[in-house]
Amino acid sequence: MARECRKPRTAKVVNQTGGAGTEGRSPDRSKPSIGAVHTKGSDHKAATECIKLHMDISNGRELALLVDTGADISLIKPDNLDKTKKFDPDGRVRVKSVDGTVIETFGTVQTVVNVDSLQIPFVFQLVNKQIDILCDGILGRDFLEHAGAQICFGTGTLTLDMGSCRISKRLSPIRTESEPKGIRRLVLPGRTELVVRLPVKEGTTISEGITEKREIREGIYLAGAMTKVQRGYVVTSIINTTSGEVEIDEPVLEIVEIEPGTGEPSQEETVRDKPPLRTQEVLQRLRLEHLNKEEREQVVRTCADYQDIFHLPGEPLTSTTAVKHEIRMEAGVEPVNVKP
C-alpha cells in the first residue's frame, strides 16, 4: 500500500534495442491496462500511404506517419521525439495488430501536429520502436475524425478540414516487402535475450515455418523458433551470452517449412518431455504448503513451463536495458547507500 501512495519518480524509457525514448513516469507493468483492445493496421490501400508533417515534440524533424483508417487509435514511436517530453503511463492501452499480436503502449503523449499553417492539438499513444510500423507512427481513425480528414486515392491527397482552415497534403507511398531491404545494425546488451524483427531470404514464399537455430558469431545465438512471415519479416530472438555489448549486422533468415507429423512422438520429444534437472531444482524451492491441491498443480505447471526465467544460486544475473532509472539529487548532497 505504501509503494502505491508514493510520488511517482521520473525515468527514461529505453526501447528494446537500447535507444532512449521519451522521458516520463516509469510505467508500472504489474498494473494491467483497463479497457478494450484497440486494433492497429488494415489490409486496404490506406495502410500503404503516409503523410509527412512536423510536431512540436519532433525537434524540427519531419515525421512520416501512415494514414491507416483500419486503426482505432493513433500511435507514435519515440525515435525522433524530444527526449525531455513527458508522457502519461496511466493512459496506456493494449493494441492488436492484423496478425493477432497484442502489445501494450507506454502511455499517452500530448502533441501539436503542424500541417503548414494548421496546428492540431492531439494525444498519441507512445509505442516501442520494435513495433511493426514502417514509418514514425500511425494516423488512425481517432485523428482522422478529429481533423475532419478526407482521403482521395484518385489524386493521392489527404485533406484536413478544421472549419476555419482547410489544407490538402499529398500522400507518399512507403516501401513494401517487394523492395530491397537495407542492412541494419543490431546492438545486443551483454547476457540478454533480445526479441527482434528480422528479414527473410528474398524469394521466400511460405507464410509459416521454423527459423534455423545457429551461432551467428562466438557467444551470439539465433533461436530456432516457429514463426510467421509478415511483409518479408519474422519475429524471433537473439541471445548474447557474452558479458559485453555486441553490435552485429542484421542477419537474413531462411525459413524451413513445417513438415506434417506422423503422430508418433520421436525419441527427442520423449526425452524433452521428462523434467530436466533444472526444472526439478526450481520446483523443489517452491513453498506450496499454504495452497490447496488445485492451486499447487497450477503453480507447479506454470513454474515448470517457465523454469528458465528463475534464478538459481550460482547462476549469473542477467540484465536489461528496457527501463533505466535516474535518481536526481540536490546540488552538494552526497549519495547515501543504506541496507534495507
Short mmCIF file of C-alpha atoms in Angstrom, two decimals:
data_model
loop_
_atom_site.label_atom_id
_atom_site.label_comp_id
_atom_site.label_asym_id
_atom_site.label_seq_id
_atom_site.Cartn_x
_atom_site.Cartn_y
_atom_site.Cartn_z
CA MET A 1 0.00 0.00 0.00
CA ALA A 2 2.83 2.39 0.88
CA ARG A 3 4.50 1.89 -2.50
CA GLU A 4 1.29 2.74 -4.38
CA CYS A 5 0.98 6.02 -2.44
CA ARG A 6 4.45 7.34 -3.17
CA LYS A 7 5.02 10.22 -5.53
CA PRO A 8 5.92 8.72 -8.91
CA ARG A 9 9.57 9.03 -9.84
CA THR A 10 10.87 10.15 -13.19
CA ALA A 11 12.62 7.74 -15.52
CA LYS A 12 13.76 7.44 -19.11
CA VAL A 13 12.07 4.68 -21.03
CA VAL A 14 14.56 2.88 -23.25
CA ASN A 15 13.43 0.77 -26.17
CA GLN A 16 14.42 -2.87 -26.57
CA THR A 17 17.33 -2.13 -28.83
CA GLY A 18 18.91 0.19 -26.30
CA GLY A 19 17.94 3.60 -27.72
CA ALA A 20 16.45 6.22 -25.42
CA GLY A 21 12.78 7.00 -25.60
CA THR A 22 10.83 9.96 -24.28
CA GLU A 23 11.04 10.82 -20.61
CA GLY A 24 8.19 10.42 -18.17
CA ARG A 25 6.96 8.41 -15.23
CA SER A 26 8.11 4.83 -15.38
CA PRO A 27 5.03 2.72 -16.20
CA ASP A 28 4.02 0.10 -13.65
CA ARG A 29 3.87 -3.02 -15.84
CA SER A 30 2.47 -5.03 -12.97
CA LYS A 31 -0.73 -2.99 -13.20
CA PRO A 32 -2.72 -4.19 -16.19
CA SER A 33 -4.25 -1.67 -18.55
CA ILE A 34 -8.00 -1.25 -18.42
CA GLY A 35 -10.33 -1.08 -21.38
CA ALA A 36 -10.84 -2.62 -24.77
CA VAL A 37 -8.11 -3.94 -27.05
CA HIS A 38 -7.65 -1.48 -29.92
CA THR A 39 -6.79 -2.51 -33.47
CA LYS A 40 -3.72 -1.44 -35.45
CA GLY A 41 -3.26 -1.87 -39.18
CA SER A 42 -5.52 -2.67 -42.11
CA ASP A 43 -5.46 -4.62 -45.34
CA HIS A 44 -6.55 -1.86 -47.70
CA LYS A 45 -4.68 0.86 -49.55
CA ALA A 46 -4.68 3.35 -46.68
CA ALA A 47 -2.12 1.21 -44.88
CA THR A 48 0.47 1.74 -47.65
CA GLU A 49 0.33 5.55 -47.84
CA CYS A 50 1.94 8.04 -45.47
CA ILE A 51 1.92 11.79 -44.89
CA LYS A 52 4.93 13.87 -43.87
CA LEU A 53 4.46 16.53 -41.21
CA HIS A 54 6.01 18.18 -38.14
CA MET A 55 5.11 18.10 -34.44
CA ASP A 56 6.02 20.36 -31.57
CA ILE A 57 7.91 17.44 -29.97
CA SER A 58 9.79 16.25 -33.08
CA ASN A 59 12.79 18.61 -32.63
CA GLY A 60 12.19 20.19 -36.03
CA ARG A 61 12.36 16.83 -37.80
CA GLU A 62 9.80 15.86 -40.40
CA LEU A 63 7.91 12.72 -39.44
CA ALA A 64 6.37 10.18 -41.83
CA LEU A 65 3.07 8.79 -40.48
CA LEU A 66 0.97 6.01 -42.01
CA VAL A 67 -2.59 7.02 -42.87
CA ASP A 68 -4.49 3.98 -41.64
CA THR A 69 -8.28 4.04 -41.49
CA GLY A 70 -8.15 0.47 -40.17
CA ALA A 71 -6.51 1.58 -36.91
CA ASP A 72 -8.69 2.63 -33.96
CA ILE A 73 -6.06 4.88 -32.39
CA SER A 74 -3.02 6.87 -33.46
CA LEU A 75 0.47 5.67 -32.48
CA ILE A 76 3.88 7.36 -32.39
CA LYS A 77 7.40 5.94 -31.94
CA PRO A 78 9.90 7.71 -29.66
CA ASP A 79 12.84 7.61 -32.11
CA ASN A 80 12.69 11.22 -33.36
CA LEU A 81 10.85 12.85 -30.46
CA ASP A 82 12.09 15.30 -27.84
CA LYS A 83 13.69 13.10 -25.14
CA THR A 84 12.59 15.51 -22.35
CA LYS A 85 8.90 15.32 -23.27
CA LYS A 86 6.89 13.58 -20.54
CA PHE A 87 4.19 11.02 -21.19
CA ASP A 88 1.33 9.70 -19.07
CA PRO A 89 1.64 5.94 -18.36
CA ASP A 90 -1.86 5.85 -16.88
CA GLY A 91 -3.28 6.26 -20.38
CA ARG A 92 -1.65 3.14 -21.81
CA VAL A 93 -3.82 0.69 -23.75
CA ARG A 94 -3.50 -2.69 -25.45
CA VAL A 95 -3.22 -2.73 -29.24
CA LYS A 96 -3.93 -5.72 -31.51
CA SER A 97 -2.37 -5.90 -34.98
CA VAL A 98 -3.83 -7.63 -38.04
CA ASP A 99 -1.76 -10.79 -37.34
CA GLY A 100 -3.32 -11.11 -33.87
CA THR A 101 -0.29 -9.88 -31.87
CA VAL A 102 -1.28 -7.85 -28.79
CA ILE A 103 1.13 -5.29 -27.30
CA GLU A 104 0.75 -2.63 -24.63
CA THR A 105 1.67 1.01 -25.25
CA PHE A 106 3.86 3.08 -22.92
CA GLY A 107 1.09 5.65 -22.40
CA THR A 108 -0.19 8.89 -23.94
CA VAL A 109 1.84 11.88 -25.10
CA GLN A 110 0.32 15.33 -25.80
CA THR A 111 1.40 16.89 -29.10
CA VAL A 112 0.58 19.67 -31.52
CA VAL A 113 0.58 18.47 -35.15
CA ASN A 114 1.75 21.19 -37.56
CA VAL A 115 0.44 20.88 -41.11
CA ASP A 116 1.55 24.03 -42.95
CA SER A 117 -0.33 26.85 -41.15
CA LEU A 118 -2.71 24.46 -39.39
CA GLN A 119 -1.99 23.46 -35.78
CA ILE A 120 -3.88 20.43 -34.42
CA PRO A 121 -3.55 19.53 -30.71
CA PHE A 122 -3.81 15.77 -30.31
CA VAL A 123 -2.94 12.91 -27.94
CA PHE A 124 -0.94 9.98 -29.37
CA GLN A 125 -0.20 6.57 -27.85
CA LEU A 126 3.56 6.10 -27.40
CA VAL A 127 4.88 2.71 -28.58
CA ASN A 128 8.22 0.94 -28.69
CA LYS A 129 10.35 1.24 -31.85
CA GLN A 130 10.22 -2.57 -32.27
CA ILE A 131 6.50 -2.36 -33.07
CA ASP A 132 5.80 -3.39 -36.66
CA ILE A 133 5.27 0.10 -38.16
CA LEU A 134 7.20 1.01 -41.28
CA CYS A 135 7.18 4.77 -40.52
CA ASP A 136 7.40 7.00 -37.45
CA GLY A 137 3.82 6.27 -36.42
CA ILE A 138 0.19 5.84 -37.46
CA LEU A 139 -2.62 8.32 -38.00
CA GLY A 140 -5.65 6.27 -37.00
CA ARG A 141 -9.37 6.92 -37.19
CA ASP A 142 -9.36 8.97 -33.97
CA PHE A 143 -7.05 11.60 -35.51
CA LEU A 144 -8.68 11.49 -38.94
CA GLU A 145 -12.11 12.14 -37.42
CA HIS A 146 -10.75 14.82 -35.09
CA ALA A 147 -9.10 16.66 -38.01
CA GLY A 148 -12.09 16.26 -40.37
CA ALA A 149 -9.89 14.33 -42.80
CA GLN A 150 -10.92 13.28 -46.30
CA ILE A 151 -8.79 10.83 -48.33
CA CYS A 152 -8.79 10.83 -52.13
CA PHE A 153 -6.79 7.93 -53.58
CA GLY A 154 -7.52 9.18 -57.12
CA THR A 155 -5.40 12.28 -56.54
CA GLY A 156 -3.34 10.77 -53.71
CA THR A 157 -4.19 13.54 -51.24
CA LEU A 158 -5.31 13.88 -47.64
CA THR A 159 -7.45 16.94 -46.86
CA LEU A 160 -7.72 18.21 -43.28
CA ASP A 161 -10.73 20.43 -42.54
CA MET A 162 -10.78 22.11 -39.11
CA GLY A 163 -13.56 24.54 -40.04
CA SER A 164 -11.56 27.77 -40.16
CA CYS A 165 -8.78 26.19 -42.21
CA ARG A 166 -8.68 23.53 -44.95
CA ILE A 167 -5.37 22.08 -46.13
CA SER A 168 -4.55 19.28 -48.56
CA LYS A 169 -1.35 17.23 -48.38
CA ARG A 170 -0.05 14.70 -50.88
CA LEU A 171 0.28 11.10 -49.71
CA SER A 172 3.57 9.27 -50.30
CA PRO A 173 3.91 5.51 -50.86
CA ILE A 174 6.01 3.58 -48.36
CA ARG A 175 8.42 0.75 -49.02
CA THR A 176 6.81 -2.69 -49.35
CA GLU A 177 8.23 -6.17 -48.97
CA SER A 178 8.98 -6.41 -52.72
CA GLU A 179 11.55 -3.61 -52.48
CA PRO A 180 15.12 -4.17 -51.31
CA LYS A 181 15.74 -4.04 -47.56
CA GLY A 182 18.61 -2.10 -46.05
CA ILE A 183 21.00 -3.84 -43.67
CA ARG A 184 20.58 -2.62 -40.09
CA ARG A 185 22.96 -2.90 -37.17
CA LEU A 186 21.74 -4.63 -34.02
CA VAL A 187 23.08 -3.74 -30.57
CA LEU A 188 22.92 -6.69 -28.17
CA PRO A 189 23.50 -5.91 -24.46
CA GLY A 190 25.58 -8.43 -22.51
CA ARG A 191 23.89 -11.55 -21.13
CA THR A 192 20.48 -10.76 -22.57
CA GLU A 193 17.94 -12.30 -24.92
CA LEU A 194 16.53 -9.77 -27.39
CA VAL A 195 13.29 -10.25 -29.34
CA VAL A 196 13.91 -8.87 -32.83
CA ARG A 197 12.20 -8.50 -36.20
CA LEU A 198 14.48 -9.86 -38.93
CA PRO A 199 14.18 -10.06 -42.74
CA VAL A 200 13.78 -13.39 -44.51
CA LYS A 201 15.64 -14.52 -47.61
CA GLU A 202 14.42 -12.98 -50.87
CA GLY A 203 12.01 -15.24 -52.73
CA THR A 204 10.57 -16.87 -49.59
CA THR A 205 7.03 -17.99 -50.42
CA ILE A 206 5.96 -19.86 -47.28
CA SER A 207 3.93 -17.94 -44.70
CA GLU A 208 4.85 -20.03 -41.65
CA GLY A 209 7.91 -22.06 -40.78
CA ILE A 210 10.89 -22.57 -38.48
CA THR A 211 13.99 -20.37 -38.20
CA GLU A 212 17.36 -22.10 -38.12
CA LYS A 213 18.98 -22.37 -34.70
CA ARG A 214 22.62 -21.39 -35.14
CA GLU A 215 25.56 -19.48 -33.71
CA ILE A 216 25.90 -16.16 -35.56
CA ARG A 217 29.30 -15.46 -34.03
CA GLU A 218 31.11 -16.55 -30.88
CA GLY A 219 28.67 -16.30 -27.99
CA ILE A 220 25.79 -14.94 -30.13
CA TYR A 221 22.98 -17.40 -30.88
CA LEU A 222 19.92 -17.19 -33.10
CA ALA A 223 16.93 -19.03 -31.64
CA GLY A 224 15.17 -21.75 -33.56
CA ALA A 225 11.51 -20.79 -33.44
CA MET A 226 8.26 -21.43 -35.24
CA THR A 227 7.15 -18.09 -36.66
CA LYS A 228 5.02 -16.39 -39.29
CA VAL A 229 6.34 -14.35 -42.23
CA GLN A 230 4.79 -10.88 -42.23
CA ARG A 231 5.71 -8.49 -45.07
CA GLY A 232 9.07 -10.19 -45.56
CA TYR A 233 10.00 -10.28 -41.87
CA VAL A 234 9.72 -12.69 -38.95
CA VAL A 235 9.91 -12.23 -35.19
CA THR A 236 12.45 -14.35 -33.31
CA SER A 237 15.11 -13.86 -30.63
CA ILE A 238 18.87 -13.49 -30.42
CA ILE A 239 20.84 -14.38 -27.28
CA ASN A 240 24.09 -12.69 -26.29
CA THR A 241 25.85 -15.00 -23.80
CA THR A 242 28.93 -12.79 -23.52
CA SER A 243 29.37 -10.24 -20.73
CA GLY A 244 29.84 -7.25 -23.05
CA GLU A 245 27.70 -5.33 -25.51
CA VAL A 246 27.96 -6.59 -29.09
CA GLU A 247 26.98 -4.91 -32.36
CA ILE A 248 26.25 -7.11 -35.39
CA ASP A 249 24.77 -6.85 -38.87
CA GLU A 250 21.12 -7.83 -39.03
CA PRO A 251 21.07 -11.48 -40.21
CA VAL A 252 18.85 -12.55 -43.13
CA LEU A 253 16.96 -15.71 -42.22
CA GLU A 254 15.98 -18.77 -44.22
CA ILE A 255 12.66 -20.25 -43.17
CA VAL A 256 12.18 -24.03 -43.22
CA GLU A 257 8.65 -25.20 -43.95
CA ILE A 258 6.99 -27.29 -41.26
CA GLU A 259 6.59 -30.91 -42.34
CA PRO A 260 3.42 -32.80 -41.37
CA GLY A 261 3.98 -35.03 -38.33
CA THR A 262 3.44 -38.78 -38.19
CA GLY A 263 1.58 -38.60 -34.89
CA GLU A 264 4.20 -40.78 -33.15
CA PRO A 265 6.46 -38.97 -30.62
CA SER A 266 10.13 -39.06 -31.56
CA GLN A 267 12.89 -40.07 -29.18
CA GLU A 268 13.91 -36.44 -28.87
CA GLU A 269 10.36 -35.43 -27.91
CA THR A 270 10.16 -38.25 -25.36
CA VAL A 271 13.40 -37.10 -23.71
CA ARG A 272 12.26 -33.48 -23.78
CA ASP A 273 9.01 -34.38 -22.02
CA LYS A 274 10.95 -35.60 -18.98
CA PRO A 275 11.53 -32.81 -16.39
CA PRO A 276 15.14 -31.59 -16.68
CA LEU A 277 17.31 -31.29 -13.59
CA ARG A 278 16.96 -27.52 -13.56
CA THR A 279 13.16 -27.75 -13.53
CA GLN A 280 13.30 -30.18 -10.62
CA GLU A 281 15.57 -27.83 -8.66
CA VAL A 282 13.24 -24.87 -9.30
CA LEU A 283 10.21 -26.87 -8.16
CA GLN A 284 11.99 -28.08 -5.02
CA ARG A 285 12.48 -24.46 -3.93
CA LEU A 286 8.76 -23.62 -4.11
CA ARG A 287 6.78 -23.12 -0.89
CA LEU A 288 3.41 -24.70 -1.52
CA GLU A 289 2.26 -25.74 1.97
CA HIS A 290 -0.39 -22.99 2.17
CA LEU A 291 -2.01 -23.91 -1.18
CA ASN A 292 -4.73 -26.40 -1.93
CA LYS A 293 -4.27 -29.21 -4.47
CA GLU A 294 -5.62 -27.27 -7.46
CA GLU A 295 -3.51 -24.20 -6.65
CA ARG A 296 -0.37 -26.31 -6.17
CA GLU A 297 -0.85 -28.02 -9.52
CA GLN A 298 -1.31 -24.69 -11.30
CA VAL A 299 1.79 -23.12 -9.68
CA VAL A 300 3.94 -26.21 -10.40
CA ARG A 301 2.78 -26.35 -14.02
CA THR A 302 3.44 -22.64 -14.60
CA CYS A 303 6.88 -22.71 -12.95
CA ALA A 304 7.86 -25.83 -14.92
CA ASP A 305 6.84 -24.18 -18.21
CA TYR A 306 8.88 -21.06 -17.42
CA GLN A 307 11.71 -22.60 -15.39
CA ASP A 308 14.31 -20.79 -17.50
CA ILE A 309 13.39 -17.36 -16.10
CA PHE A 310 14.08 -18.30 -12.45
CA HIS A 311 17.46 -17.54 -10.95
CA LEU A 312 19.21 -20.32 -9.07
CA PRO A 313 22.21 -19.95 -6.71
CA GLY A 314 25.50 -19.78 -8.59
CA GLU A 315 23.99 -18.57 -11.86
CA PRO A 316 25.00 -15.17 -13.30
CA LEU A 317 22.31 -12.49 -13.08
CA THR A 318 21.04 -11.16 -16.42
CA SER A 319 20.29 -7.52 -17.18
CA THR A 320 18.01 -5.46 -19.37
CA THR A 321 18.01 -2.02 -20.99
CA ALA A 322 14.22 -1.89 -21.29
CA VAL A 323 13.99 0.67 -18.45
CA LYS A 324 16.57 2.98 -16.93
CA HIS A 325 16.13 4.67 -13.54
CA GLU A 326 17.63 8.04 -12.68
CA ILE A 327 17.90 9.47 -9.14
CA ARG A 328 18.19 13.25 -9.19
CA MET A 329 19.93 14.83 -6.20
CA GLU A 330 20.20 18.36 -4.97
CA ALA A 331 23.50 20.18 -5.51
CA GLY A 332 26.04 19.46 -2.78
CA VAL A 333 24.22 16.38 -1.40
CA GLU A 334 26.27 13.19 -1.19
CA PRO A 335 24.59 9.89 -2.08
CA VAL A 336 23.90 7.50 0.80
CA ASN A 337 23.74 3.74 0.47
CA VAL A 338 21.73 2.15 3.31
CA LYS A 339 20.81 -1.52 3.52
CA PRO A 340 17.06 -2.14 3.91
#
